[in-house]
Amino acid sequence: MFSSRLDWDLRPNRISALLEAKRRAGAEVLDLTESNPTRAGIEYPAGEILAALADPRSLVYEPSPAGLREPRAAVAAYCAARGQEAPAERILLTSSTSEAYALLFKLLCDPGDEVLAPRPSYPLFEFLARLESVRVTQYSLRYHGRWEIDLDALERAVTGRTRAVIVVNPNNPTGSFLKRRELARLAELCAARGMAIVSDEVFSDYAFGADAERVASLAGVEAALTFCLGGLSKAAGLPQMKLGWIVAGGPAELRARALERLELIADTYLSVATPIQHAAARLLAAGESVQAQIAARTRGNLDWLRGAVSGSAIDVLDVEGGWYAILRVPRTRSEEEWALELLAGDGVLVQPGFFYDFEAEAFLVVSLLTRPETFREGIRRLLARR
């Protein structure tokens, strides 16, 4: 009766089931997976945010498929302040980054076509692609003291039905940025094979230090058709405001054709709410203080974590940016056993690496956004477990 696109196993995994049982019983849980900034003890300029939503222009409906000019100009200014080439006419607004992916899959793919996505990475692409009847093929990120794309494997994965390569810059959860040599080869491959690059840059504001080899954004790429994604969720710590954007790049004629078709798709939905569009410039401005707090929180937790595990059997993998850290733990038990034992015996919630399609054991993922007191106590309990 229902579409096969929804034929997913909806049963909770063992960790989720145990977590639900502990919370029902009222047990204390130190959640080291918190990724919602509105619940992480961040101070928000509430007056500014609420005032931004009170714009009387929001009482008038002005349908605009790409988004109203003023909010697109605000996004362009946000990008320009970061040295990114993103004029307003190349920007299309969406209700979220997830919707941006859906629009791009509609733009680039026919049913049965495929996109390449990184592994490990956030477990979302398979769901989004399947809803569009698109297949996902994974390419590997390899860790040798730092994360790198296995470019040879990526190139071998390309088939006649590959329409795009997704990069997450920086990656979630590895925190690795694309490097210049990787981009050069990737752009050359995509241009030659008629594929697009989709660059998810939602965490790009949260870099730990500078690196001349790092690519902060793909917005200026000219060799291949490119789409850079961002949004208020991470840029301003406002996931509830539901505003994302696509910045199109690449050869001028191809880019213009893509934008024309994207507007046609967006016109079918007109999903971006008018109040959020009118508030966009003020929300981006208000989000600067939020972003600064998040950056300080994640850096502080990472610095403390590195010191805490020093001399122990646990390693913190190199991380260049983002909100997460990866712990390499002894293979005395599986990742699932680590997570279950920590939750059952110590009241500490972490995520096992296989949630993110890590290819080997044993890794645990923790959120650097977690309140410091919770983060430190949870890590202490983890270190005490043998």
mmCIF file of C-alpha atoms in Angstrom:
data_model
loop_
_atom_site.group_PDB
_atom_site.id
_atom_site.type_symbol
_atom_site.label_atom_id
_atom_site.label_comp_id
_atom_site.label_asym_id
_atom_site.label_seq_id
_atom_site.Cartn_x
_atom_site.Cartn_y
_atom_site.Cartn_z
ATOM 1 C CA MET A 1 0.000 0.000 0.000
ATOM 2 C CA PHE A 2 2.901 2.365 0.777
ATOM 3 C CA SER A 3 5.832 3.452 -1.348
ATOM 4 C CA SER A 4 8.943 1.279 -1.270
ATOM 5 C CA ARG A 5 10.912 4.485 -0.694
ATOM 6 C CA LEU A 6 9.687 4.254 2.905
ATOM 7 C CA ASP A 7 10.586 0.619 3.392
ATOM 8 C CA TRP A 8 12.938 1.270 6.313
ATOM 9 C CA ASP A 9 13.436 -0.662 9.508
ATOM 10 C CA LEU A 10 11.778 1.621 12.076
ATOM 11 C CA ARG A 11 12.584 -0.519 15.113
ATOM 12 C CA PRO A 12 14.706 1.316 17.711
ATOM 13 C CA ASN A 13 18.278 0.101 18.066
ATOM 14 C CA ARG A 14 19.506 -1.319 21.385
ATOM 15 C CA ILE A 15 21.056 1.976 22.491
ATOM 16 C CA SER A 16 17.912 3.982 21.750
ATOM 17 C CA ALA A 17 15.750 1.398 23.517
ATOM 18 C CA LEU A 18 17.964 1.474 26.620
ATOM 19 C CA LEU A 19 18.012 5.281 26.631
ATOM 20 C CA GLU A 20 14.222 5.434 26.448
ATOM 21 C CA ALA A 21 13.921 2.945 29.309
ATOM 22 C CA LYS A 22 16.335 4.900 31.525
ATOM 23 C CA ARG A 23 14.525 8.160 30.878
ATOM 24 C CA ARG A 24 11.159 6.578 31.613
ATOM 25 C CA ALA A 25 12.594 5.400 34.908
ATOM 26 C CA GLY A 26 13.804 8.916 35.716
ATOM 27 C CA ALA A 27 17.485 7.922 35.727
ATOM 28 C CA GLU A 28 20.169 10.555 35.313
ATOM 29 C CA VAL A 29 21.772 10.521 31.859
ATOM 30 C CA LEU A 30 24.829 12.562 30.972
ATOM 31 C CA ASP A 31 24.136 13.210 27.293
ATOM 32 C CA LEU A 32 27.419 13.657 25.415
ATOM 33 C CA THR A 33 25.579 13.697 22.078
ATOM 34 C CA GLU A 34 23.778 17.060 22.488
ATOM 35 C CA SER A 35 23.746 18.847 19.139
ATOM 36 C CA ASN A 36 20.840 21.246 19.671
ATOM 37 C CA PRO A 37 22.298 24.658 20.598
ATOM 38 C CA THR A 38 18.950 25.865 21.948
ATOM 39 C CA ARG A 39 19.205 23.178 24.658
ATOM 40 C CA ALA A 40 22.940 23.451 25.343
ATOM 41 C CA GLY A 41 23.022 26.427 27.714
ATOM 42 C CA ILE A 42 23.857 29.006 25.044
ATOM 43 C CA GLU A 43 22.650 32.540 25.796
ATOM 44 C CA TYR A 44 20.474 33.959 23.026
ATOM 45 C CA PRO A 45 19.695 37.644 22.378
ATOM 46 C CA ALA A 46 16.006 36.914 22.797
ATOM 47 C CA GLY A 47 14.817 40.499 22.348
ATOM 48 C CA GLU A 48 16.619 40.916 19.034
ATOM 49 C CA ILE A 49 15.433 37.574 17.706
ATOM 50 C CA LEU A 50 11.795 38.119 18.639
ATOM 51 C CA ALA A 51 11.824 41.690 17.330
ATOM 52 C CA ALA A 52 13.156 40.454 13.989
ATOM 53 C CA LEU A 53 10.057 38.277 13.625
ATOM 54 C CA ALA A 54 7.690 41.211 14.191
ATOM 55 C CA ASP A 55 8.289 42.876 10.817
ATOM 56 C CA PRO A 56 4.891 44.131 9.493
ATOM 57 C CA ARG A 57 5.983 43.279 5.942
ATOM 58 C CA SER A 58 5.380 39.652 6.879
ATOM 59 C CA LEU A 59 1.642 40.309 6.661
ATOM 60 C CA VAL A 60 1.953 40.566 2.879
ATOM 61 C CA TYR A 61 2.539 37.447 0.792
ATOM 62 C CA GLU A 62 5.149 37.990 -1.911
ATOM 63 C CA PRO A 63 5.865 34.633 -3.549
ATOM 64 C CA SER A 64 9.421 34.538 -4.869
ATOM 65 C CA PRO A 65 10.785 31.118 -5.906
ATOM 66 C CA ALA A 66 14.461 31.923 -5.293
ATOM 67 C CA GLY A 67 13.647 33.974 -2.211
ATOM 68 C CA LEU A 68 13.136 37.687 -1.674
ATOM 69 C CA ARG A 69 15.981 39.932 -2.762
ATOM 70 C CA GLU A 70 16.739 41.367 0.691
ATOM 71 C CA PRO A 71 17.391 38.047 2.492
ATOM 72 C CA ARG A 72 19.431 36.775 -0.443
ATOM 73 C CA ALA A 73 21.507 39.950 -0.227
ATOM 74 C CA ALA A 74 21.931 39.298 3.516
ATOM 75 C CA VAL A 75 23.229 35.801 2.784
ATOM 76 C CA ALA A 76 25.534 37.235 0.112
ATOM 77 C CA ALA A 77 26.926 39.704 2.664
ATOM 78 C CA TYR A 78 27.385 36.907 5.192
ATOM 79 C CA CYS A 79 29.379 34.928 2.614
ATOM 80 C CA ALA A 80 31.375 37.959 1.462
ATOM 81 C CA ALA A 81 32.447 38.652 5.048
ATOM 82 C CA ARG A 82 34.058 35.217 4.955
ATOM 83 C CA GLY A 83 35.819 35.822 1.657
ATOM 84 C CA GLN A 84 33.350 33.764 -0.361
ATOM 85 C CA GLU A 85 32.135 34.703 -3.832
ATOM 86 C CA ALA A 86 28.362 34.441 -3.541
ATOM 87 C CA PRO A 87 26.424 37.263 -5.215
ATOM 88 C CA ALA A 88 22.708 37.364 -4.485
ATOM 89 C CA GLU A 89 21.721 36.316 -8.003
ATOM 90 C CA ARG A 90 23.460 32.963 -7.440
ATOM 91 C CA ILE A 91 21.622 32.275 -4.168
ATOM 92 C CA LEU A 92 18.389 30.333 -3.731
ATOM 93 C CA LEU A 93 16.714 30.116 -0.322
ATOM 94 C CA THR A 94 15.291 26.902 1.108
ATOM 95 C CA SER A 95 13.525 25.987 4.326
ATOM 96 C CA SER A 96 16.491 23.855 5.424
ATOM 97 C CA THR A 97 19.650 22.173 4.211
ATOM 98 C CA SER A 98 17.701 18.924 3.974
ATOM 99 C CA GLU A 99 15.295 20.581 1.568
ATOM 100 C CA ALA A 100 18.259 21.943 -0.377
ATOM 101 C CA TYR A 101 19.440 18.371 -0.935
ATOM 102 C CA ALA A 102 15.949 17.347 -2.046
ATOM 103 C CA LEU A 103 15.823 20.170 -4.594
ATOM 104 C CA LEU A 104 19.286 19.345 -5.904
ATOM 105 C CA PHE A 105 18.497 15.643 -6.254
ATOM 106 C CA LYS A 106 15.397 16.626 -8.248
ATOM 107 C CA LEU A 107 17.525 18.954 -10.373
ATOM 108 C CA LEU A 108 20.367 16.560 -11.105
ATOM 109 C CA CYS A 109 18.935 13.042 -10.993
ATOM 110 C CA ASP A 110 16.404 10.802 -12.638
ATOM 111 C CA PRO A 111 15.026 7.825 -10.668
ATOM 112 C CA GLY A 112 17.768 5.222 -10.328
ATOM 113 C CA ASP A 113 20.628 7.699 -10.745
ATOM 114 C CA GLU A 114 23.214 7.902 -8.005
ATOM 115 C CA VAL A 115 25.232 10.346 -5.962
ATOM 116 C CA LEU A 116 28.512 9.745 -4.154
ATOM 117 C CA ALA A 117 28.635 10.581 -0.441
ATOM 118 C CA PRO A 118 31.457 10.373 2.108
ATOM 119 C CA ARG A 119 31.971 7.599 4.620
ATOM 120 C CA PRO A 120 32.043 8.211 7.547
ATOM 121 C CA SER A 121 29.503 11.010 7.617
ATOM 122 C CA TYR A 122 26.170 12.057 9.065
ATOM 123 C CA PRO A 123 23.553 9.330 8.430
ATOM 124 C CA LEU A 124 21.103 11.455 6.445
ATOM 125 C CA PHE A 125 21.994 11.196 2.766
ATOM 126 C CA GLU A 126 20.599 7.713 2.271
ATOM 127 C CA PHE A 127 17.187 8.782 3.565
ATOM 128 C CA LEU A 128 17.049 12.028 1.576
ATOM 129 C CA ALA A 129 18.214 10.364 -1.622
ATOM 130 C CA ARG A 130 15.853 7.422 -1.313
ATOM 131 C CA LEU A 131 12.888 9.759 -0.964
ATOM 132 C CA GLU A 132 13.859 11.080 -4.408
ATOM 133 C CA SER A 133 14.387 7.544 -5.818
ATOM 134 C CA VAL A 134 18.131 8.188 -5.981
ATOM 135 C CA ARG A 135 20.840 5.764 -4.878
ATOM 136 C CA VAL A 136 23.813 6.646 -2.661
ATOM 137 C CA THR A 137 27.249 5.151 -3.220
ATOM 138 C CA GLN A 138 29.815 5.859 -0.539
ATOM 139 C CA TYR A 139 33.426 6.885 -0.966
ATOM 140 C CA SER A 140 35.897 6.554 1.879
ATOM 141 C CA LEU A 141 37.645 9.054 4.066
ATOM 142 C CA ARG A 142 40.894 7.543 5.344
ATOM 143 C CA TYR A 143 42.623 8.446 8.582
ATOM 144 C CA HIS A 144 46.419 8.591 8.694
ATOM 145 C CA GLY A 145 46.944 11.104 11.458
ATOM 146 C CA ARG A 146 44.507 13.331 9.556
ATOM 147 C CA TRP A 147 41.486 12.602 7.409
ATOM 148 C CA GLU A 148 41.837 12.442 3.614
ATOM 149 C CA ILE A 149 39.551 11.488 0.738
ATOM 150 C CA ASP A 150 40.480 8.232 -0.948
ATOM 151 C CA LEU A 151 40.413 9.902 -4.354
ATOM 152 C CA ASP A 152 41.330 6.767 -6.291
ATOM 153 C CA ALA A 153 38.428 4.883 -4.726
ATOM 154 C CA LEU A 154 36.109 7.829 -5.364
ATOM 155 C CA GLU A 155 37.037 7.858 -9.041
ATOM 156 C CA ARG A 156 36.535 4.097 -9.320
ATOM 157 C CA ALA A 157 33.068 4.467 -7.789
ATOM 158 C CA VAL A 158 31.862 6.748 -10.594
ATOM 159 C CA THR A 159 29.493 5.074 -13.054
ATOM 160 C CA GLY A 160 27.470 6.210 -16.021
ATOM 161 C CA ARG A 161 24.629 7.061 -13.642
ATOM 162 C CA THR A 162 26.621 9.140 -11.153
ATOM 163 C CA ARG A 163 25.275 12.680 -11.167
ATOM 164 C CA ALA A 164 26.945 14.374 -8.205
ATOM 165 C CA VAL A 165 29.608 14.091 -5.531
ATOM 166 C CA ILE A 166 28.678 15.282 -2.036
ATOM 167 C CA VAL A 167 31.403 16.731 0.157
ATOM 168 C CA VAL A 168 30.776 17.852 3.726
ATOM 169 C CA ASN A 169 33.183 20.668 4.502
ATOM 170 C CA PRO A 170 34.018 20.280 7.325
ATOM 171 C CA ASN A 171 32.761 16.759 7.608
ATOM 172 C CA ASN A 172 30.376 15.646 10.331
ATOM 173 C CA PRO A 173 31.608 13.946 12.500
ATOM 174 C CA THR A 174 35.281 13.780 11.431
ATOM 175 C CA GLY A 175 35.668 17.580 11.392
ATOM 176 C CA SER A 176 37.942 17.359 8.339
ATOM 177 C CA PHE A 177 38.079 20.081 5.699
ATOM 178 C CA LEU A 178 38.606 19.520 1.989
ATOM 179 C CA LYS A 179 42.195 20.268 0.942
ATOM 180 C CA ARG A 180 43.254 22.206 -2.141
ATOM 181 C CA ARG A 181 44.814 19.233 -3.902
ATOM 182 C CA GLU A 182 41.667 17.190 -3.238
ATOM 183 C CA LEU A 183 39.461 19.923 -4.660
ATOM 184 C CA ALA A 184 41.610 20.287 -7.778
ATOM 185 C CA ARG A 185 41.296 16.607 -8.631
ATOM 186 C CA LEU A 186 37.621 16.456 -7.673
ATOM 187 C CA ALA A 187 36.712 19.487 -9.811
ATOM 188 C CA GLU A 188 38.656 18.060 -12.759
ATOM 189 C CA LEU A 189 36.891 14.702 -12.435
ATOM 190 C CA CYS A 190 33.418 16.234 -12.136
ATOM 191 C CA ALA A 191 33.948 18.597 -15.061
ATOM 192 C CA ALA A 192 35.158 15.749 -17.260
ATOM 193 C CA ARG A 193 32.320 13.394 -16.317
ATOM 194 C CA GLY A 194 29.488 15.947 -16.297
ATOM 195 C CA MET A 195 28.877 15.660 -12.541
ATOM 196 C CA ALA A 196 28.079 18.359 -10.013
ATOM 197 C CA ILE A 197 29.706 18.961 -6.637
ATOM 198 C CA VAL A 198 27.396 19.497 -3.670
ATOM 199 C CA SER A 199 29.336 21.066 -0.793
ATOM 200 C CA ASP A 200 27.634 21.005 2.598
ATOM 201 C CA GLU A 201 29.268 23.889 4.476
ATOM 202 C CA VAL A 202 26.965 24.255 7.462
ATOM 203 C CA PHE A 203 29.853 23.878 9.951
ATOM 204 C CA SER A 204 32.319 26.047 8.021
ATOM 205 C CA ASP A 205 32.303 28.839 10.634
ATOM 206 C CA TYR A 206 33.657 26.489 13.279
ATOM 207 C CA ALA A 207 37.287 25.850 12.365
ATOM 208 C CA PHE A 208 39.908 25.064 14.990
ATOM 209 C CA GLY A 209 42.856 27.157 13.812
ATOM 210 C CA ALA A 210 44.035 28.053 10.309
ATOM 211 C CA ASP A 211 45.509 25.878 7.560
ATOM 212 C CA ALA A 212 46.721 27.229 4.215
ATOM 213 C CA GLU A 213 45.894 23.903 2.543
ATOM 214 C CA ARG A 214 42.301 23.980 3.690
ATOM 215 C CA VAL A 215 39.388 24.942 1.419
ATOM 216 C CA ALA A 216 36.993 27.030 3.511
ATOM 217 C CA SER A 217 34.285 27.102 0.836
ATOM 218 C CA LEU A 218 33.717 25.913 -2.724
ATOM 219 C CA ALA A 219 31.729 29.035 -3.599
ATOM 220 C CA GLY A 220 34.416 30.285 -5.992
ATOM 221 C CA VAL A 221 34.883 27.059 -7.946
ATOM 222 C CA GLU A 222 34.596 27.662 -11.700
ATOM 223 C CA ALA A 223 35.640 24.382 -13.302
ATOM 224 C CA ALA A 224 32.582 22.310 -12.391
ATOM 225 C CA LEU A 225 28.954 22.966 -11.531
ATOM 226 C CA THR A 226 28.935 23.485 -7.774
ATOM 227 C CA PHE A 227 26.317 24.017 -5.090
ATOM 228 C CA CYS A 228 27.322 25.213 -1.608
ATOM 229 C CA LEU A 229 24.839 24.738 1.221
ATOM 230 C CA GLY A 230 24.440 26.717 4.438
ATOM 231 C CA GLY A 231 21.760 27.818 6.866
ATOM 232 C CA LEU A 232 20.739 29.544 10.075
ATOM 233 C CA SER A 233 20.787 26.255 11.970
ATOM 234 C CA LYS A 234 24.567 26.342 12.430
ATOM 235 C CA ALA A 235 25.536 29.832 11.201
ATOM 236 C CA ALA A 236 23.375 31.495 13.860
ATOM 237 C CA GLY A 237 22.610 28.532 16.127
ATOM 238 C CA LEU A 238 18.935 28.787 15.168
ATOM 239 C CA PRO A 239 17.734 25.374 13.916
ATOM 240 C CA GLN A 240 14.123 26.270 14.702
ATOM 241 C CA MET A 241 14.072 29.209 12.263
ATOM 242 C CA LYS A 242 14.227 26.921 9.222
ATOM 243 C CA LEU A 243 16.172 28.900 6.673
ATOM 244 C CA GLY A 244 18.838 27.435 4.420
ATOM 245 C CA TRP A 245 20.468 28.464 1.175
ATOM 246 C CA ILE A 246 22.138 27.166 -1.955
ATOM 247 C CA VAL A 247 24.966 29.120 -3.594
ATOM 248 C CA ALA A 248 25.470 28.040 -7.206
ATOM 249 C CA GLY A 249 28.878 28.166 -8.848
ATOM 250 C CA GLY A 250 30.705 26.841 -11.865
ATOM 251 C CA PRO A 251 30.734 27.675 -15.601
ATOM 252 C CA ALA A 252 28.451 30.649 -16.236
ATOM 253 C CA GLU A 253 26.141 29.089 -18.829
ATOM 254 C CA LEU A 254 25.754 25.822 -16.925
ATOM 255 C CA ARG A 255 25.199 27.687 -13.665
ATOM 256 C CA ALA A 256 22.482 29.860 -15.244
ATOM 257 C CA ARG A 257 20.667 26.807 -16.588
ATOM 258 C CA ALA A 258 20.841 25.137 -13.193
ATOM 259 C CA LEU A 259 19.477 28.189 -11.376
ATOM 260 C CA GLU A 260 16.637 28.523 -13.853
ATOM 261 C CA ARG A 261 15.589 24.950 -13.190
ATOM 262 C CA LEU A 262 16.060 25.254 -9.442
ATOM 263 C CA GLU A 263 13.709 28.238 -9.410
ATOM 264 C CA LEU A 264 11.140 26.187 -11.299
ATOM 265 C CA ILE A 265 11.357 23.413 -8.691
ATOM 266 C CA ALA A 266 11.225 25.914 -5.810
ATOM 267 C CA ASP A 267 8.218 27.631 -7.395
ATOM 268 C CA THR A 268 6.345 24.355 -7.063
ATOM 269 C CA TYR A 269 6.740 24.405 -3.277
ATOM 270 C CA LEU A 270 7.346 28.029 -2.201
ATOM 271 C CA SER A 271 8.349 26.616 1.168
ATOM 272 C CA VAL A 272 10.330 29.453 2.755
ATOM 273 C CA ALA A 273 8.166 31.424 5.180
ATOM 274 C CA THR A 274 7.876 35.172 4.578
ATOM 275 C CA PRO A 275 8.532 36.171 8.241
ATOM 276 C CA ILE A 276 11.831 34.282 8.254
ATOM 277 C CA GLN A 277 12.889 35.908 4.995
ATOM 278 C CA HIS A 278 12.240 39.410 6.321
ATOM 279 C CA ALA A 279 14.012 38.517 9.563
ATOM 280 C CA ALA A 280 17.031 36.890 7.906
ATOM 281 C CA ALA A 281 19.440 39.848 8.013
ATOM 282 C CA ARG A 282 18.679 40.596 11.668
ATOM 283 C CA LEU A 283 18.849 36.929 12.635
ATOM 284 C CA LEU A 284 22.268 36.572 11.018
ATOM 285 C CA ALA A 285 23.432 39.645 12.931
ATOM 286 C CA ALA A 286 21.937 38.399 16.204
ATOM 287 C CA GLY A 287 23.510 35.020 15.594
ATOM 288 C CA GLU A 288 27.032 36.431 15.713
ATOM 289 C CA SER A 289 27.068 36.329 19.518
ATOM 290 C CA VAL A 290 25.561 32.843 19.475
ATOM 291 C CA GLN A 291 28.154 31.639 17.009
ATOM 292 C CA ALA A 292 30.949 33.098 19.152
ATOM 293 C CA GLN A 293 29.636 31.247 22.217
ATOM 294 C CA ILE A 294 29.386 27.981 20.302
ATOM 295 C CA ALA A 295 32.924 28.404 18.959
ATOM 296 C CA ALA A 296 34.251 29.080 22.465
ATOM 297 C CA ARG A 297 32.315 26.106 23.878
ATOM 298 C CA THR A 298 33.529 23.630 21.258
ATOM 299 C CA ARG A 299 37.152 24.817 21.461
ATOM 300 C CA GLY A 300 37.100 24.730 25.252
ATOM 301 C CA ASN A 301 35.665 21.226 25.414
ATOM 302 C CA LEU A 302 38.123 19.981 22.787
ATOM 303 C CA ASP A 303 41.134 21.437 24.596
ATOM 304 C CA TRP A 304 39.986 19.910 27.891
ATOM 305 C CA LEU A 305 39.299 16.557 26.222
ATOM 306 C CA ARG A 306 42.761 16.342 24.699
ATOM 307 C CA GLY A 307 44.310 16.988 28.079
ATOM 308 C CA ALA A 308 42.014 14.550 29.868
ATOM 309 C CA VAL A 309 42.816 11.570 27.626
ATOM 310 C CA SER A 310 46.554 12.240 27.525
ATOM 311 C CA GLY A 311 48.415 9.191 28.784
ATOM 312 C CA SER A 312 45.305 7.003 28.670
ATOM 313 C CA ALA A 313 44.364 4.167 26.335
ATOM 314 C CA ILE A 314 41.947 6.502 24.520
ATOM 315 C CA ASP A 315 42.929 8.778 21.620
ATOM 316 C CA VAL A 316 41.215 11.866 20.235
ATOM 317 C CA LEU A 317 41.452 11.790 16.447
ATOM 318 C CA ASP A 318 42.609 14.933 14.678
ATOM 319 C CA VAL A 319 39.708 17.344 14.171
ATOM 320 C CA GLU A 320 39.875 20.581 12.174
ATOM 321 C CA GLY A 321 36.419 21.993 12.767
ATOM 322 C CA GLY A 322 32.764 21.345 13.549
ATOM 323 C CA TRP A 323 30.988 20.357 16.757
ATOM 324 C CA TYR A 324 32.180 16.798 17.312
ATOM 325 C CA ALA A 325 35.153 14.764 18.492
ATOM 326 C CA ILE A 326 35.969 11.140 17.744
ATOM 327 C CA LEU A 327 37.473 8.930 20.423
ATOM 328 C CA ARG A 328 39.412 5.822 19.468
ATOM 329 C CA VAL A 329 38.793 3.392 22.321
ATOM 330 C CA PRO A 330 40.405 0.009 23.066
ATOM 331 C CA ARG A 331 38.951 -2.898 21.127
ATOM 332 C CA THR A 332 38.298 -4.803 24.315
ATOM 333 C CA ARG A 333 34.639 -4.643 23.373
ATOM 334 C CA SER A 334 32.616 -3.568 20.341
ATOM 335 C CA GLU A 335 31.448 0.001 19.834
ATOM 336 C CA GLU A 336 27.913 -1.063 20.631
ATOM 337 C CA GLU A 337 29.097 -2.745 23.839
ATOM 338 C CA TRP A 338 31.041 0.382 24.810
ATOM 339 C CA ALA A 339 27.951 2.552 24.277
ATOM 340 C CA LEU A 340 25.573 0.155 26.029
ATOM 341 C CA GLU A 341 27.838 -0.377 29.035
ATOM 342 C CA LEU A 342 28.497 3.332 29.440
ATOM 343 C CA LEU A 343 24.776 4.069 29.330
ATOM 344 C CA ALA A 344 23.677 1.171 31.520
ATOM 345 C CA GLY A 345 26.460 1.325 34.102
ATOM 346 C CA ASP A 346 27.604 4.948 34.092
ATOM 347 C CA GLY A 347 24.617 6.889 32.798
ATOM 348 C CA VAL A 348 26.688 8.315 29.938
ATOM 349 C CA LEU A 349 25.290 8.575 26.412
ATOM 350 C CA VAL A 350 27.716 8.501 23.469
ATOM 351 C CA GLN A 351 27.313 7.472 19.851
ATOM 352 C CA PRO A 352 29.118 4.464 18.384
ATOM 353 C CA GLY A 353 31.100 4.973 15.198
ATOM 354 C CA PHE A 354 28.875 2.664 13.185
ATOM 355 C CA PHE A 355 26.074 5.243 13.474
ATOM 356 C CA TYR A 356 28.225 7.240 11.032
ATOM 357 C CA ASP A 357 29.332 4.263 8.921
ATOM 358 C CA PHE A 358 32.860 4.023 10.265
ATOM 359 C CA GLU A 359 34.540 1.190 8.424
ATOM 360 C CA ALA A 360 36.422 -0.179 11.445
ATOM 361 C CA GLU A 361 36.111 -0.435 15.240
ATOM 362 C CA ALA A 362 36.263 0.952 17.831
ATOM 363 C CA PHE A 363 35.265 4.620 17.797
ATOM 364 C CA LEU A 364 32.896 6.727 19.870
ATOM 365 C CA VAL A 365 31.524 10.126 18.835
ATOM 366 C CA VAL A 366 30.849 12.906 21.346
ATOM 367 C CA SER A 367 29.448 16.394 20.874
ATOM 368 C CA LEU A 368 31.701 19.312 21.788
ATOM 369 C CA LEU A 369 28.555 21.426 22.140
ATOM 370 C CA THR A 370 27.694 19.662 25.409
ATOM 371 C CA ARG A 371 27.597 21.816 28.567
ATOM 372 C CA PRO A 372 31.151 21.738 29.998
ATOM 373 C CA GLU A 373 30.190 20.337 33.406
ATOM 374 C CA THR A 374 28.237 17.499 31.766
ATOM 375 C CA PHE A 375 30.960 16.899 29.190
ATOM 376 C CA ARG A 376 33.751 16.656 31.749
ATOM 377 C CA GLU A 377 31.926 14.370 34.143
ATOM 378 C CA GLY A 378 30.846 12.107 31.269
ATOM 379 C CA ILE A 379 34.395 11.844 29.925
ATOM 380 C CA ARG A 380 35.741 11.137 33.428
ATOM 381 C CA ARG A 381 33.306 8.234 33.744
ATOM 382 C CA LEU A 382 34.307 6.956 30.320
ATOM 383 C CA LEU A 383 38.001 7.086 31.259
ATOM 384 C CA ALA A 384 37.300 5.214 34.476
ATOM 385 C CA ARG A 385 35.738 2.301 32.573
ATOM 386 C CA ARG A 386 38.120 -0.529 31.692
#
